[in-house]
Structures are given as C-alpha cells and as structure tokens.
Coordinates of C-alpha atoms and ligand atoms in Angstrom, one line a residue:
M1 CA 3.6 -27.9 -24.3
P2 CA 3.3 -24.5 -26.0
A3 CA 4.4 -21.2 -24.4
T4 CA 2.1 -18.3 -23.8
I5 CA 3.0 -14.6 -24.1
L6 CA 1.3 -12.0 -21.9
V7 CA 1.8 -8.3 -23.0
G8 CA 0.5 -4.9 -22.1
T9 CA -1.5 -3.3 -24.9
Q10 CA -1.2 0.3 -23.7
W11 CA 1.5 2.4 -22.0
G12 CA 2.2 0.0 -19.1
D13 CA 0.4 -0.6 -15.8
E14 CA -2.4 -2.5 -17.4
G15 CA -2.5 -5.0 -14.6
K16 CA 0.1 -7.5 -16.0
G17 CA 1.2 -8.5 -12.5
K18 CA -2.3 -9.5 -11.5
A19 CA -3.0 -11.3 -14.8
T20 CA 0.3 -13.1 -14.6
D21 CA -0.3 -14.2 -11.0
L22 CA -3.7 -15.6 -11.9
L23 CA -2.4 -17.5 -15.0
A24 CA 0.7 -18.7 -13.1
A25 CA -1.6 -21.2 -11.4
R26 CA -1.5 -23.2 -14.6
T27 CA 2.1 -22.7 -15.4
D28 CA 5.5 -24.2 -14.5
F29 CA 7.8 -21.2 -15.5
V30 CA 7.1 -17.5 -15.5
V31 CA 9.7 -15.5 -17.5
R32 CA 10.6 -11.8 -17.7
Y33 CA 12.1 -11.3 -21.1
Q34 CA 12.8 -7.5 -21.3
G35 CA 13.0 -4.4 -19.2
G36 CA 14.4 -4.1 -15.7
N37 CA 13.3 -2.6 -12.5
N38 CA 11.5 0.2 -14.3
A39 CA 8.6 -2.2 -14.1
G40 CA 6.3 -2.3 -11.1
H41 CA 3.9 -5.2 -11.1
T42 CA 1.4 -5.6 -8.3
V43 CA 0.0 -8.9 -7.1
L44 CA -2.6 -9.3 -4.4
A45 CA -3.4 -12.9 -3.4
G46 CA -4.2 -14.8 -0.2
G47 CA -3.7 -11.6 1.9
Q48 CA -0.3 -10.9 0.4
L49 CA 0.4 -7.6 -1.5
L50 CA 3.5 -7.7 -3.5
K51 CA 5.1 -4.9 -5.6
L52 CA 7.5 -6.6 -7.9
H53 CA 10.1 -4.9 -10.0
L54 CA 12.3 -7.6 -11.4
I55 CA 11.1 -10.9 -10.0
P56 CA 8.4 -12.5 -12.2
S57 CA 4.8 -12.4 -10.9
G58 CA 4.5 -16.2 -10.5
I59 CA 6.7 -16.1 -7.3
L60 CA 3.7 -16.8 -5.0
Y61 CA 3.4 -20.4 -6.3
P62 CA 5.9 -22.7 -4.8
D63 CA 6.0 -24.9 -7.9
V64 CA 6.6 -22.1 -10.4
T65 CA 10.2 -21.4 -11.5
P66 CA 10.7 -17.7 -12.0
V67 CA 13.2 -16.8 -14.8
L68 CA 15.0 -13.6 -15.7
A69 CA 15.9 -14.3 -19.3
D70 CA 18.6 -12.9 -21.6
G71 CA 16.8 -9.7 -22.7
V72 CA 16.3 -8.3 -19.2
V73 CA 18.7 -5.6 -17.7
I74 CA 19.5 -6.4 -14.1
D75 CA 20.5 -4.1 -11.3
P76 CA 21.9 -6.8 -9.0
K77 CA 21.6 -4.7 -5.9
V78 CA 17.9 -4.2 -6.5
L79 CA 17.4 -7.8 -7.4
L80 CA 19.1 -9.0 -4.1
E81 CA 17.0 -6.5 -2.1
E82 CA 13.9 -7.8 -3.7
M83 CA 14.9 -11.4 -3.0
D84 CA 15.6 -10.5 0.6
A85 CA 12.3 -8.7 1.0
L86 CA 10.5 -11.8 -0.3
T87 CA 12.5 -14.1 2.1
D88 CA 11.5 -11.8 5.0
R89 CA 7.9 -12.5 4.1
E90 CA 8.5 -16.2 3.9
I91 CA 8.2 -16.3 0.1
D92 CA 11.1 -18.4 -1.2
P93 CA 13.0 -16.9 -4.2
S94 CA 15.6 -19.7 -4.3
R95 CA 14.2 -21.2 -7.5
L96 CA 14.9 -18.0 -9.4
A97 CA 17.0 -18.6 -12.6
V98 CA 19.0 -15.7 -14.0
S99 CA 20.5 -15.7 -17.5
G100 CA 24.2 -15.2 -17.7
N101 CA 23.6 -13.2 -20.9
A102 CA 21.4 -10.6 -19.2
H103 CA 23.1 -7.2 -19.0
L104 CA 23.9 -5.4 -15.8
I105 CA 22.7 -2.0 -14.8
M106 CA 25.8 -0.2 -13.4
P107 CA 26.0 2.9 -11.2
Y108 CA 27.1 5.0 -14.1
H109 CA 23.9 4.0 -15.9
L110 CA 21.9 5.5 -13.1
A111 CA 24.0 8.6 -13.1
M112 CA 23.6 9.0 -16.9
D113 CA 19.8 8.5 -16.7
A114 CA 19.6 11.3 -14.2
V115 CA 21.9 13.8 -16.0
T116 CA 20.6 13.2 -19.6
E117 CA 17.0 13.8 -18.4
R118 CA 18.1 17.0 -16.7
Y119 CA 19.9 18.0 -19.8
L120 CA 16.7 17.6 -21.9
G121 CA 14.9 20.1 -19.7
K122 CA 11.3 20.4 -20.7
L123 CA 11.8 17.8 -23.5
K124 CA 12.7 15.1 -20.9
L125 CA 11.1 11.7 -21.4
G126 CA 10.1 11.3 -17.7
T127 CA 12.1 8.0 -17.3
T128 CA 12.0 6.0 -14.1
K129 CA 15.6 6.9 -13.6
R130 CA 16.6 3.3 -13.1
G131 CA 19.4 3.4 -15.7
I132 CA 17.4 1.4 -18.2
G133 CA 18.1 3.5 -21.4
P134 CA 21.8 3.8 -20.7
A135 CA 22.2 0.1 -19.9
Y136 CA 20.5 -0.9 -23.2
A137 CA 22.5 1.7 -25.1
D138 CA 25.7 0.1 -23.8
K139 CA 24.4 -3.3 -24.8
A140 CA 23.9 -2.1 -28.3
M141 CA 27.3 -0.4 -28.3
R142 CA 28.8 -3.7 -27.2
L143 CA 30.2 -2.1 -24.0
G144 CA 27.8 -3.8 -21.6
L145 CA 28.8 -5.9 -18.6
R146 CA 26.8 -9.1 -18.3
V147 CA 25.6 -11.3 -15.4
Q148 CA 28.2 -13.9 -16.4
D149 CA 31.0 -11.4 -16.0
L150 CA 30.2 -11.3 -12.3
T151 CA 31.5 -14.9 -12.0
D152 CA 35.0 -14.0 -13.3
P153 CA 36.6 -11.2 -11.2
K154 CA 39.5 -10.7 -13.6
I155 CA 37.4 -10.2 -16.6
F156 CA 34.9 -8.1 -14.7
R157 CA 37.6 -5.7 -13.5
E158 CA 39.2 -5.5 -16.9
K159 CA 35.9 -4.7 -18.7
L160 CA 34.9 -2.2 -16.0
E161 CA 38.2 -0.4 -16.2
V162 CA 37.8 0.2 -20.0
V163 CA 34.2 1.3 -19.8
L164 CA 34.5 3.4 -16.7
K165 CA 37.3 5.4 -18.2
E166 CA 35.0 6.6 -20.9
K167 CA 32.0 7.0 -18.6
N168 CA 33.9 9.1 -16.1
L169 CA 35.1 11.4 -18.9
V170 CA 31.6 12.0 -20.1
L171 CA 30.2 12.4 -16.5
S172 CA 32.9 14.9 -15.5
K173 CA 33.7 16.8 -18.7
V174 CA 30.2 16.9 -20.3
Y175 CA 27.9 16.8 -17.3
N176 CA 30.1 18.3 -14.6
R177 CA 29.7 15.3 -12.2
L178 CA 32.2 13.7 -10.0
P179 CA 33.9 10.6 -11.5
L180 CA 32.9 7.2 -10.0
D181 CA 35.3 5.0 -8.2
G182 CA 36.0 1.7 -10.1
D183 CA 37.5 -0.3 -7.2
S184 CA 34.6 0.1 -4.9
M185 CA 32.2 -0.5 -7.7
A186 CA 34.0 -3.8 -8.6
E187 CA 34.0 -4.8 -5.0
D188 CA 30.3 -4.3 -4.6
Y189 CA 29.4 -6.0 -7.9
L190 CA 31.6 -9.0 -7.3
G191 CA 29.9 -9.3 -3.9
Y192 CA 26.5 -9.3 -5.6
G193 CA 27.9 -11.9 -8.0
E194 CA 28.8 -14.3 -5.2
R195 CA 25.3 -14.2 -3.9
L196 CA 23.7 -14.5 -7.4
A197 CA 26.0 -17.3 -8.6
P198 CA 23.7 -20.2 -7.7
H199 CA 21.0 -18.7 -9.8
I200 CA 23.0 -18.0 -13.0
T201 CA 22.2 -20.4 -15.8
D202 CA 21.5 -20.8 -19.5
T203 CA 17.9 -19.8 -19.3
A204 CA 17.2 -20.2 -23.0
A205 CA 18.3 -23.9 -22.8
L206 CA 16.4 -24.3 -19.6
L207 CA 13.1 -23.1 -21.2
Y208 CA 13.7 -25.2 -24.4
E209 CA 14.2 -28.4 -22.4
A210 CA 11.2 -27.5 -20.2
L211 CA 8.9 -27.2 -23.2
R212 CA 10.3 -30.5 -24.6
A213 CA 9.4 -32.1 -21.2
G214 CA 5.8 -30.9 -21.5
K215 CA 6.2 -28.1 -19.0
R216 CA 4.2 -24.8 -19.4
V217 CA 5.9 -21.5 -19.9
L218 CA 4.4 -18.0 -19.4
L219 CA 6.3 -15.1 -20.8
E220 CA 5.5 -12.0 -18.7
G221 CA 5.9 -8.7 -20.5
A222 CA 6.8 -5.5 -18.7
Q223 CA 5.8 -2.0 -19.9
G224 CA 3.5 -2.1 -22.9
T225 CA 3.1 -2.1 -26.7
L226 CA 3.1 1.8 -26.9
L227 CA 6.3 1.9 -24.9
D228 CA 8.1 -0.5 -27.3
L229 CA 11.3 0.9 -28.7
D230 CA 10.3 0.1 -32.3
H231 CA 6.5 0.1 -32.3
G232 CA 5.7 2.6 -29.5
T233 CA 5.4 6.4 -29.4
Y234 CA 9.1 7.0 -30.0
P235 CA 11.0 8.8 -28.5
F236 CA 8.6 8.6 -25.5
V237 CA 9.2 4.9 -25.0
T238 CA 11.4 2.6 -23.0
S239 CA 14.6 1.1 -24.5
S240 CA 13.5 -2.5 -24.9
S241 CA 10.8 -4.6 -26.8
P242 CA 7.8 -5.4 -24.7
V243 CA 5.9 -6.7 -27.8
A244 CA 5.4 -10.4 -28.5
G245 CA 8.3 -10.4 -30.9
G246 CA 10.5 -9.2 -28.1
A247 CA 9.4 -12.1 -26.0
L248 CA 11.1 -14.5 -28.5
A249 CA 14.3 -12.5 -28.8
G250 CA 14.5 -11.8 -25.1
S251 CA 13.9 -15.4 -24.0
G252 CA 15.6 -17.3 -26.8
L253 CA 12.5 -19.3 -27.8
G254 CA 11.5 -19.8 -31.4
P255 CA 8.2 -18.6 -32.8
K256 CA 6.7 -22.1 -33.1
E257 CA 6.9 -22.6 -29.3
V258 CA 4.1 -20.1 -28.7
D259 CA 0.4 -20.5 -29.3
D260 CA -1.5 -17.9 -27.1
V261 CA -0.6 -14.2 -27.0
I262 CA -2.7 -12.6 -24.2
G263 CA -3.1 -8.8 -24.3
V264 CA -3.7 -7.2 -20.9
T265 CA -5.8 -4.1 -21.4
K266 CA -7.2 -1.7 -18.9
A267 CA -10.8 -0.6 -19.2
Y268 CA -9.5 3.0 -19.6
V269 CA -6.0 4.2 -20.4
T270 CA -3.1 5.6 -18.3
R271 CA 0.3 6.9 -19.0
V272 CA 3.2 7.8 -16.7
G273 CA 5.9 10.2 -18.1
S274 CA 5.9 12.4 -21.1
G275 CA 4.4 11.8 -24.6
P276 CA 1.3 12.0 -26.7
F277 CA -2.0 10.6 -25.3
P278 CA -5.0 11.4 -27.5
T279 CA -7.7 10.3 -25.1
E280 CA -6.3 11.9 -22.0
D281 CA -9.0 13.4 -19.8
A282 CA -8.0 16.3 -17.6
G283 CA -11.6 16.7 -16.3
E284 CA -13.8 14.9 -13.8
A285 CA -13.8 11.5 -15.5
G286 CA -10.0 11.4 -15.6
R287 CA -9.9 12.4 -12.0
Q288 CA -12.2 9.6 -10.9
M289 CA -10.2 7.0 -12.9
G290 CA -7.1 8.2 -11.1
E291 CA -8.6 8.3 -7.7
K292 CA -10.8 5.2 -7.8
G293 CA -8.1 3.3 -9.8
N294 CA -5.4 4.4 -7.4
E295 CA -3.3 5.4 -10.4
F296 CA 0.0 6.2 -8.9
G297 CA 3.2 4.6 -10.3
T298 CA 4.3 1.4 -8.5
T299 CA 7.9 2.3 -9.2
T300 CA 8.2 6.1 -8.9
G301 CA 4.9 7.0 -7.1
R302 CA 4.1 9.5 -9.8
A303 CA 0.5 10.2 -10.6
R304 CA -0.5 8.5 -13.8
R305 CA -2.3 10.5 -16.5
C306 CA -5.7 9.0 -17.2
G307 CA -8.1 8.9 -20.1
W308 CA -10.8 7.1 -22.1
F309 CA -10.5 3.7 -23.6
D310 CA -8.7 3.9 -27.0
A311 CA -9.8 1.2 -29.4
V312 CA -7.4 2.5 -32.1
L313 CA -4.5 1.6 -29.9
L314 CA -6.0 -1.7 -28.9
R315 CA -6.4 -2.7 -32.6
Y316 CA -2.8 -1.7 -33.1
A317 CA -1.7 -3.9 -30.2
V318 CA -3.8 -6.8 -31.6
R319 CA -1.9 -6.4 -34.9
I320 CA 1.6 -5.8 -33.6
N321 CA 1.5 -8.7 -31.1
G322 CA -0.8 -11.1 -32.9
L323 CA -3.1 -11.2 -29.8
T324 CA -5.3 -14.2 -29.5
E325 CA -7.3 -13.0 -26.5
L326 CA -7.7 -10.1 -24.0
F327 CA -7.5 -9.8 -20.3
L328 CA -9.5 -6.8 -19.5
T329 CA -8.7 -5.1 -16.1
K330 CA -10.1 -2.5 -13.8
L331 CA -13.7 -2.6 -15.1
D332 CA -14.8 -1.9 -11.6
V333 CA -13.1 1.6 -11.6
L334 CA -15.6 2.8 -14.2
S335 CA -18.7 2.3 -11.9
G336 CA -20.5 5.5 -11.2
L337 CA -19.4 7.4 -14.3
P338 CA -22.7 8.7 -15.8
R339 CA -21.5 8.4 -19.4
L340 CA -18.7 6.4 -20.9
Q341 CA -16.9 6.9 -24.2
I342 CA -14.6 4.8 -26.3
C343 CA -12.3 6.2 -29.0
T344 CA -12.9 4.4 -32.3
A345 CA -10.8 6.6 -34.6
Y346 CA -8.8 9.8 -34.7
R347 CA -9.3 12.9 -36.7
A348 CA -6.2 14.9 -37.7
D349 CA -5.8 17.5 -40.4
D350 CA -9.4 16.8 -41.6
E351 CA -8.6 13.2 -42.2
V352 CA -10.1 10.3 -40.2
F353 CA -7.6 7.5 -39.1
E354 CA -8.9 4.1 -37.9
D355 CA -5.3 3.0 -37.3
V356 CA -2.4 4.7 -35.7
P357 CA -1.5 7.6 -38.1
P358 CA 1.7 7.0 -40.2
H359 CA 3.5 10.2 -38.9
Q360 CA 4.3 11.2 -35.3
S361 CA 3.0 14.7 -35.9
L362 CA -0.4 13.4 -36.9
F363 CA -0.5 11.3 -33.8
H364 CA 0.4 14.4 -31.6
R365 CA -2.5 16.3 -33.2
A366 CA -4.9 13.4 -33.2
E367 CA -8.4 14.3 -31.8
P368 CA -10.4 11.2 -30.7
V369 CA -13.6 10.3 -32.4
Y370 CA -15.8 8.9 -29.6
Q371 CA -18.6 6.5 -29.4
R372 CA -20.8 7.2 -26.3
L373 CA -22.0 4.3 -24.1
S374 CA -24.2 4.1 -21.1
G375 CA -22.5 4.0 -17.7
W376 CA -23.6 1.9 -14.7
T377 CA -23.7 2.6 -11.0
E378 CA -23.5 -0.9 -9.5
D379 CA -20.3 -2.0 -7.7
L380 CA -18.7 -4.7 -9.7
T381 CA -16.1 -6.0 -7.3
A382 CA -18.1 -9.0 -6.2
A383 CA -19.0 -10.2 -9.7
R384 CA -17.6 -13.6 -10.5
R385 CA -19.4 -14.5 -13.8
F386 CA -20.1 -12.4 -16.9
Q387 CA -23.8 -12.7 -16.2
D388 CA -23.3 -11.0 -12.8
L389 CA -22.3 -7.7 -14.6
P390 CA -25.0 -5.1 -15.2
P391 CA -26.2 -4.9 -18.8
A392 CA -24.3 -1.6 -19.5
A393 CA -21.0 -3.2 -18.3
Q394 CA -21.6 -6.3 -20.4
A395 CA -22.3 -4.0 -23.4
Y396 CA -19.1 -2.0 -22.7
V397 CA -17.0 -5.3 -22.7
R398 CA -18.7 -6.6 -25.8
R399 CA -18.0 -3.3 -27.7
I400 CA -14.3 -3.5 -26.8
E401 CA -14.3 -7.1 -28.0
E402 CA -16.0 -6.1 -31.3
L403 CA -13.6 -3.3 -31.9
A404 CA -10.6 -5.5 -31.1
G405 CA -11.7 -8.5 -33.2
V406 CA -10.4 -10.9 -30.5
P407 CA -12.3 -12.3 -27.5
V408 CA -12.1 -10.9 -24.0
R409 CA -11.3 -14.1 -22.1
Y410 CA -10.8 -12.6 -18.6
I411 CA -12.3 -9.6 -16.8
S412 CA -10.8 -8.2 -13.7
V413 CA -13.0 -6.4 -11.2
G414 CA -10.6 -5.7 -8.4
P415 CA -6.9 -6.1 -7.5
D416 CA -7.3 -9.5 -5.7
R417 CA -6.6 -12.7 -7.6
E418 CA -10.2 -13.8 -6.7
Q419 CA -11.7 -10.7 -8.3
T420 CA -11.6 -12.2 -11.8
L421 CA -14.2 -13.5 -14.2
E422 CA -13.4 -16.0 -16.8
V423 CA -15.7 -15.4 -19.8
T424 CA -17.1 -18.6 -21.3
T425 CA -18.1 -18.6 -25.0
S426 CA -21.7 -19.2 -24.1
A427 CA -21.8 -16.3 -21.6
R428 CA -20.3 -14.0 -24.2
H429 CA -23.0 -14.7 -26.7
R430 CA -25.9 -14.6 -24.3
R431 CA -28.1 -11.5 -24.3
P432 CA -27.9 -9.4 -21.2
A433 CA -30.6 -10.1 -18.6
Ligands
GDP501 P1 1.3 -3.7 -14.2 O1 2.5 -2.9 -14.3 O2 0.7 -3.9 -15.6 O3 1.6 -5.0 -13.5 O4 0.3 -2.9 -13.4 P2 0.5 -2.2 -12.0 O5 0.6 -3.3 -10.9 O6 1.6 -1.2 -12.1 O7 -0.8 -1.3 -11.8 C1 -2.1 -2.0 -11.8 C2 -2.7 -1.6 -10.4 O8 -4.1 -1.9 -10.4 C3 -2.2 -2.4 -9.2 O9 -2.2 -1.6 -8.1 C4 -3.2 -3.5 -9.1 O10 -3.3 -4.1 -7.8 C5 -4.4 -2.9 -9.5 N1 -5.4 -3.7 -10.2 C6 -5.2 -4.7 -11.1 N2 -6.4 -5.2 -11.6 C7 -7.3 -4.4 -11.0 C8 -8.8 -4.4 -11.1 O11 -9.4 -5.1 -11.9 N3 -9.4 -3.5 -10.4 C9 -8.8 -2.6 -9.5 N4 -9.5 -1.7 -8.9 N5 -7.5 -2.6 -9.4 C10 -6.8 -3.5 -10.1
IMO502 P1 5.2 -1.7 -16.0 O1 5.9 -2.9 -16.3 C1 4.5 2.5 -17.0 C2 7.8 4.7 -18.9 C3 8.4 5.8 -18.0 C4 8.8 6.7 -19.2 C5 9.3 5.8 -20.2 C6 10.8 5.5 -20.3 O2 4.9 -1.4 -14.5 O3 3.9 -1.5 -16.9 P2 12.4 4.1 -18.7 O4 12.8 4.3 -17.3 O5 11.9 2.8 -19.1 O6 13.6 4.5 -19.6 O7 11.3 5.2 -19.0 O8 8.6 4.5 -20.0 N1 7.7 3.4 -18.2 C7 6.6 2.8 -17.7 N2 5.4 3.3 -17.6 N3 4.7 1.3 -16.6 C8 6.0 0.8 -16.7 O9 6.2 -0.5 -16.4 C9 7.0 1.6 -17.2 N4 8.3 1.4 -17.4 C10 8.8 2.5 -18.0 O10 7.5 6.4 -17.2 O11 7.8 7.5 -19.7
MG503 MG1 3.3 -1.1 -13.3

C-alpha cells in the first residue's frame, strides 16, 4: 500500500491533529517525522479532547501503531508524561514505536533556547522554548545524543560529559548562567531510557516492512510549510523540515512509497511568534477569527495572530509539497463576517507578485491584493455534505480550490471528528442551490 503525507500549508495550527485523527480511521501507522513537543495537535472525538505534543494523532484508534521516526527530536521526560497522561485516561500508548536514531532534547537545549531568545531582545523569534532549535543545531554539529544512547549507560555518560563541558562553558561564560550537573542529568535520562526501552526500534525498517505487507501509513507533519527551515520565512521558522520532502528524510521512506500529499489549510491564516504575515488583520475581522476560532497556542497559550486567507501562500505550499488535495478547516469560524476577502497576489515596490517574492525584504513589504467575496450568516457546524453549506460558503471553497489548482477533498466545520464533510466530485461541480 502507498503512504500518505499530511502537511500544514501555513504557519502551523491548521488543524493537522483533527485531520490526522479523521484519516487515521483508514490507516495502520501514524508517523511523526520531524519537530518535537513544539507541536500542539488537538483531537476531539467520542467525547475525548486530547492535546498532543509528541504522540501522533492516531492514538485514539486501538489498531493504529503510532511512530516517532528518525527525524523527530524527543524530550523523553515530556514523552513519558504524555504517555502517562494517556494511560490515566485509559488510552493505551503501549504500541508506540520510537526510533533509536531520533535525537534527544537535553536540559541544556532548553536553557540555550531561553537565553538565546533573551539575547536577541526585540529581534527574538518567539520560539516555543522547548529546546527545538538547539537540539537540531547539535544534531547538525554531530554533537547530539540519540534515543539509542539511552540504552547504553557507558556511552551515554561519555558523550554527555564531552558535550556538557562545552555547554556549561557557554552557559556560564557567555550567558552568565549556572552550569548544569551532568551526574543528575545522566541519572534522570538513563531512568527515562529504561522506561522507553521497550518502544525503541528501527522505525524506518518497521515502516518499510509494513508497506510491503500491504499496511497503510500516514505521515503526520507538525508545524507548517512557511515554518520550514529551507522553504519557510527564514529566520522566523522552526529548525526542521515539515514539508513533504522532510517526511521522506525524517521517516526513511523512499519517494515512490507515497502517492497522496494532503495539505491542511485553515479557511483564514494564523501565526504564533514573530515574522512577516502579509494578510494579518489587526481589526474587527482578525479579532472575530481569534475569538470564534479560539486561536490560542496549544503549546504555549499565546494568542495567535489572525488574518485573511492567503492564496499566494497556498499556491506556494501546493508547489513545494506537491499537494494532491486539500483538507480545509475552520470554515465555520467565518460565519457572520459581513464581507470576506482572499489575497490573490502581493504588491511590493510597484510590482505585482503572484508567487512568494524572491527576496525576504519584498515579502516583508508585501501588500496583499484582495478579491472580495460575500460572507454568510448561517451556522455551519451541523453541515455534513457540501450541499448543506450556504451558497456563499460553497463559493468561498470553490474559489480557494480554483486558486490552488488542487481539489478540496475535506471541509471541517467544527473541532469534533464528526464535524467534517467529504466533498465528492459530483458535489463539487454542482451549482449551488
Ligand atoms: P494543529 O497544530 O495543526 O494540529 O492545530 P491545533 O490543534 O494547534 O489548532 C487547531 C484548533 O482548532 C484546535 O483547537 C482544534 O480543535 C480546532 N479545530 C480544528 N478544526 C476545526 C474546525 O473546523 N472548526 C473549529 N471551530 N475548530 C477547529
Ligand atoms: P503545530 O504542529 C505554530 C513557531 C513558534 C516560533 C517558531 C520557532 O502545532 O502546528 P520553535 O520552538 O519551533 O523553535 O519556534 O515556530 N512554531 C509553531 N507555530 N504551530 C506549531 O506547531 C509551531 N511550532 C513552532 O511559535 O514562531
Ligand atoms: Mg498546533
């Protein structure tokens, strides 16, 4: 069976958790391939509300195997707490498979994330302070400790000693912080390792064999296309590759294993943290999106910045990820806005750009070119078929589809698993009633 990749098309929080949970009903494996507990994925199904940071969103299905693949960075304390919290709610995390190649987030990564942000002052990135950037930096520097190191106390202590010597010098001499104690750190981590040992495996081989045996694999992205280290709004990005290409590198699967690439896209746009955001709306519409959409970070509780749908960014996400279809979320949040608008191009320095401008300065100065559309007042949360949507909502979806050049296959009208419409081809081409 082929694998499916699911990615965020914006700056994260598009509703990937909800989409993954829904699609996991038809899947055997759900795989996180990058990022760490900077992610916050919300799932609401069967009366259960889950806020997941590391564990893949398929966890509610007893037959799904959740996988943390090679490209993920793991804070083992957070992972074990998340597993315990699930167990307390009678959700069984025992099937979780964790790659031995995944890198560990260490206490000095958390310390460095905090001090480097403080050091940047008003130029700070607004990270989640979960140690993500410093952990990926050590991985690239070949100084990282990996999950498999936890299973060999001698190697773990040796590697930690070397790394900590340098980290403590930087923390104390550059940032004026107290040095961290290696012995207690090793003790804690080796303890986490004992508990994680039954889960540690070669996940790339596991997934390869699963596909050979006809099983279905869903690769769940965290963050989003515009937060990608290579393809996002650098430097206001995360330190991994959420895009579809990153799903292959992070899981160890080859490109021919994948057929569908689903882009999760919110019916408006949000961003947490610093960085350019051309369609940001500081007025009444942005306020309604934030309030009605409950746009507060799942991980840090920060208010998300809100703005109008940006089709330039969606087309970019279609291109960068090779999207085959869209999962449009939070359409219900737009009910009651008298007028809607979609950004179809940018204007910067008297030039019109239909694609993301080639230089960051142009993107920072980009003024959206908007197309106006009619709003609707009806509540959408009970709609279950495309035909149930009011004509103006149908037109809004169809315009997004036209601008993207790929079909909207699912429409989400509420946080619950049930509040989803699957759009059939015939419904898509029917004229609104
Ligand atoms: P993720 O990081 O992409 O998984 O998204 P988050 O879970 O951080 O943020 C999405 C939020 O919107 C969560 O609180 C979801 O429960 C909620 N949500 C998802 N889809 C919908 C929808 O269609 N309508 C509404 N009103 N809320 C939704
Ligand atoms: P999910 O998976 C939204 C943002 C942070 C910050 C930047 C870098 O829930 O969509 P980091 O801690 O990764 O070094 O922070 O990236 N960010 C997210 N924004 N959703 C996320 O994840 C995010 N993960 C990181 O706010 O601007
Ligand atoms: Mg989130």
